[in-house]
Tab-separated table of C-alpha atoms in Angstrom:
chain	number	residue	atom	x	y	z
A	1	MET	CA	0.000	0.000	0.000
A	2	ASN	CA	1.243	3.440	-0.903
A	3	SER	CA	2.338	5.481	2.127
A	4	ASN	CA	0.905	8.647	0.547
A	5	LYS	CA	-2.550	7.050	0.463
A	6	VAL	CA	-2.248	6.040	4.104
A	7	LEU	CA	-1.162	9.544	5.103
A	8	ALA	CA	-4.026	11.119	3.132
A	9	SER	CA	-6.579	8.764	4.681
A	10	LEU	CA	-5.212	9.426	8.172
A	11	CYS	CA	-5.982	13.107	7.608
A	12	TYR	CA	-9.662	12.177	7.308
A	13	PHE	CA	-9.573	9.620	10.143
A	14	SER	CA	-7.965	12.188	12.437
A	15	VAL	CA	-11.445	13.585	13.109
A	16	LEU	CA	-11.615	10.734	15.623
A	17	PHE	CA	-8.290	11.268	17.372
A	18	ALA	CA	-6.444	14.506	16.534
A	19	GLY	CA	-8.956	17.060	15.365
A	20	PHE	CA	-7.693	19.540	12.837
A	21	ILE	CA	-4.082	19.564	14.102
A	22	PHE	CA	-3.038	16.466	12.125
A	23	PRO	CA	-4.218	17.665	8.674
A	24	VAL	CA	-2.467	21.013	9.211
A	25	ILE	CA	0.810	19.288	10.068
A	26	VAL	CA	0.480	16.945	7.082
A	27	TYR	CA	-0.315	19.854	4.770
A	28	PHE	CA	2.888	21.672	5.680
A	29	VAL	CA	5.132	18.591	5.859
A	30	ALA	CA	3.984	16.528	2.852
A	31	ASP	CA	5.572	16.976	-0.562
A	32	ASP	CA	2.921	15.196	-2.630
A	33	GLN	CA	0.211	17.493	-4.029
A	34	GLU	CA	-2.457	14.792	-3.748
A	35	VAL	CA	-1.758	14.382	-0.017
A	36	LYS	CA	-1.868	18.166	0.419
A	37	LYS	CA	-5.244	18.280	-1.359
A	38	HIS	CA	-6.703	15.646	0.973
A	39	ALA	CA	-5.171	17.311	4.038
A	40	LYS	CA	-6.799	20.607	3.054
A	41	LYS	CA	-10.200	18.973	2.515
A	42	ALA	CA	-9.910	17.127	5.825
A	43	PHE	CA	-8.938	20.318	7.652
A	44	LEU	CA	-11.923	22.200	6.265
A	45	SER	CA	-14.297	19.378	7.146
A	46	HIS	CA	-12.843	19.267	10.689
A	47	CYS	CA	-13.510	22.997	11.124
A	48	ILE	CA	-17.254	22.653	10.457
A	49	PRO	CA	-18.062	20.889	13.773
A	50	ALA	CA	-16.021	23.428	15.730
A	51	ALA	CA	-17.814	26.273	13.973
A	52	THR	CA	-21.294	24.842	14.580
A	53	ILE	CA	-20.571	24.321	18.262
A	54	ALA	CA	-19.208	27.850	18.623
A	55	ILE	CA	-22.192	29.354	16.798
A	56	PHE	CA	-24.740	27.589	18.959
A	57	ILE	CA	-22.877	28.393	22.182
A	58	ILE	CA	-22.917	32.056	21.200
A	59	LEU	CA	-26.620	31.787	20.356
A	60	GLY	CA	-27.296	30.078	23.674
A	61	VAL	CA	-25.548	32.822	25.625
A	62	THR	CA	-27.373	35.475	23.620
A	63	MET	CA	-30.754	33.822	24.171
A	64	GLY	CA	-30.009	33.520	27.885
A	65	ALA	CA	-29.181	37.215	28.083
A	66	MET	CA	-32.331	38.097	26.143
A	67	HIS	CA	-34.407	35.959	28.481
A	68	GLN	CA	-32.995	37.769	31.472
A	69	TYR	CA	-34.018	41.210	30.216
A	70	SER	CA	-37.222	40.552	28.304
A	71	ASP	CA	-40.546	38.761	28.409
A	72	ILE	CA	-39.395	35.820	26.274
A	73	SER	CA	-40.460	32.663	28.036
A	74	PHE	CA	-37.748	30.306	29.194
A	75	PHE	CA	-39.303	27.413	27.294
A	76	VAL	CA	-39.192	29.186	23.932
A	77	GLY	CA	-35.662	30.549	24.429
A	78	GLY	CA	-34.359	27.319	25.876
A	79	GLY	CA	-36.212	25.290	23.279
A	80	LEU	CA	-34.576	27.162	20.429
A	81	VAL	CA	-31.161	26.567	21.938
A	82	TRP	CA	-31.836	22.839	22.292
A	83	VAL	CA	-33.043	22.642	18.699
A	84	GLY	CA	-29.841	24.400	17.658
A	85	PHE	CA	-27.734	21.923	19.607
A	86	ALA	CA	-29.649	19.032	18.028
A	87	ILE	CA	-29.019	20.433	14.552
A	88	ALA	CA	-25.333	20.933	15.382
A	89	GLY	CA	-25.148	17.345	16.643
A	90	ILE	CA	-26.664	15.993	13.449
A	91	VAL	CA	-24.333	18.113	11.290
A	92	ASN	CA	-21.331	16.962	13.320
A	93	LEU	CA	-22.354	13.309	13.046
A	94	VAL	CA	-22.723	13.643	9.266
A	95	ILE	CA	-19.269	15.270	9.060
A	96	VAL	CA	-17.672	12.468	11.089
A	97	VAL	CA	-19.285	9.790	8.902
A	98	TRP	CA	-18.263	11.701	5.753
A	99	ASN	CA	-14.648	11.821	6.971
A	100	ILE	CA	-14.609	8.091	7.644
A	101	VAL	CA	-16.072	7.349	4.202
A	102	GLN	CA	-13.527	9.658	2.534
A	103	GLY	CA	-10.683	7.998	4.452
A	104	ILE	CA	-11.802	4.573	3.240
A	105	ARG	CA	-12.164	5.836	-0.352
A	106	VAL	CA	-8.632	7.198	-0.357
A	107	LEU	CA	-7.267	3.820	0.742
A	108	LYS	CA	-8.879	1.982	-2.204
């Protein structure tokens, strides 16, 4: 098996063990353009879960502050935050599965 394929697939699999640190290191260390392409794709796909979590944390804090100073009921404000977290969870699960599928495809 080609070591470049293994390195490229590890960039995708790193969503399970090293987050977006591993693809960044591979991108700057690897010489092969194909490996760099996969490292870049893996890095971008690893950033999506971090971004969704950050967005919904910010929204949760904002909704909590709005609830404190307005007549918005706790159920509606809290409910929207929980729906947001559920959506983020689904998006993150899809991204993890996509990374695993891509890692397997690269190995073939």
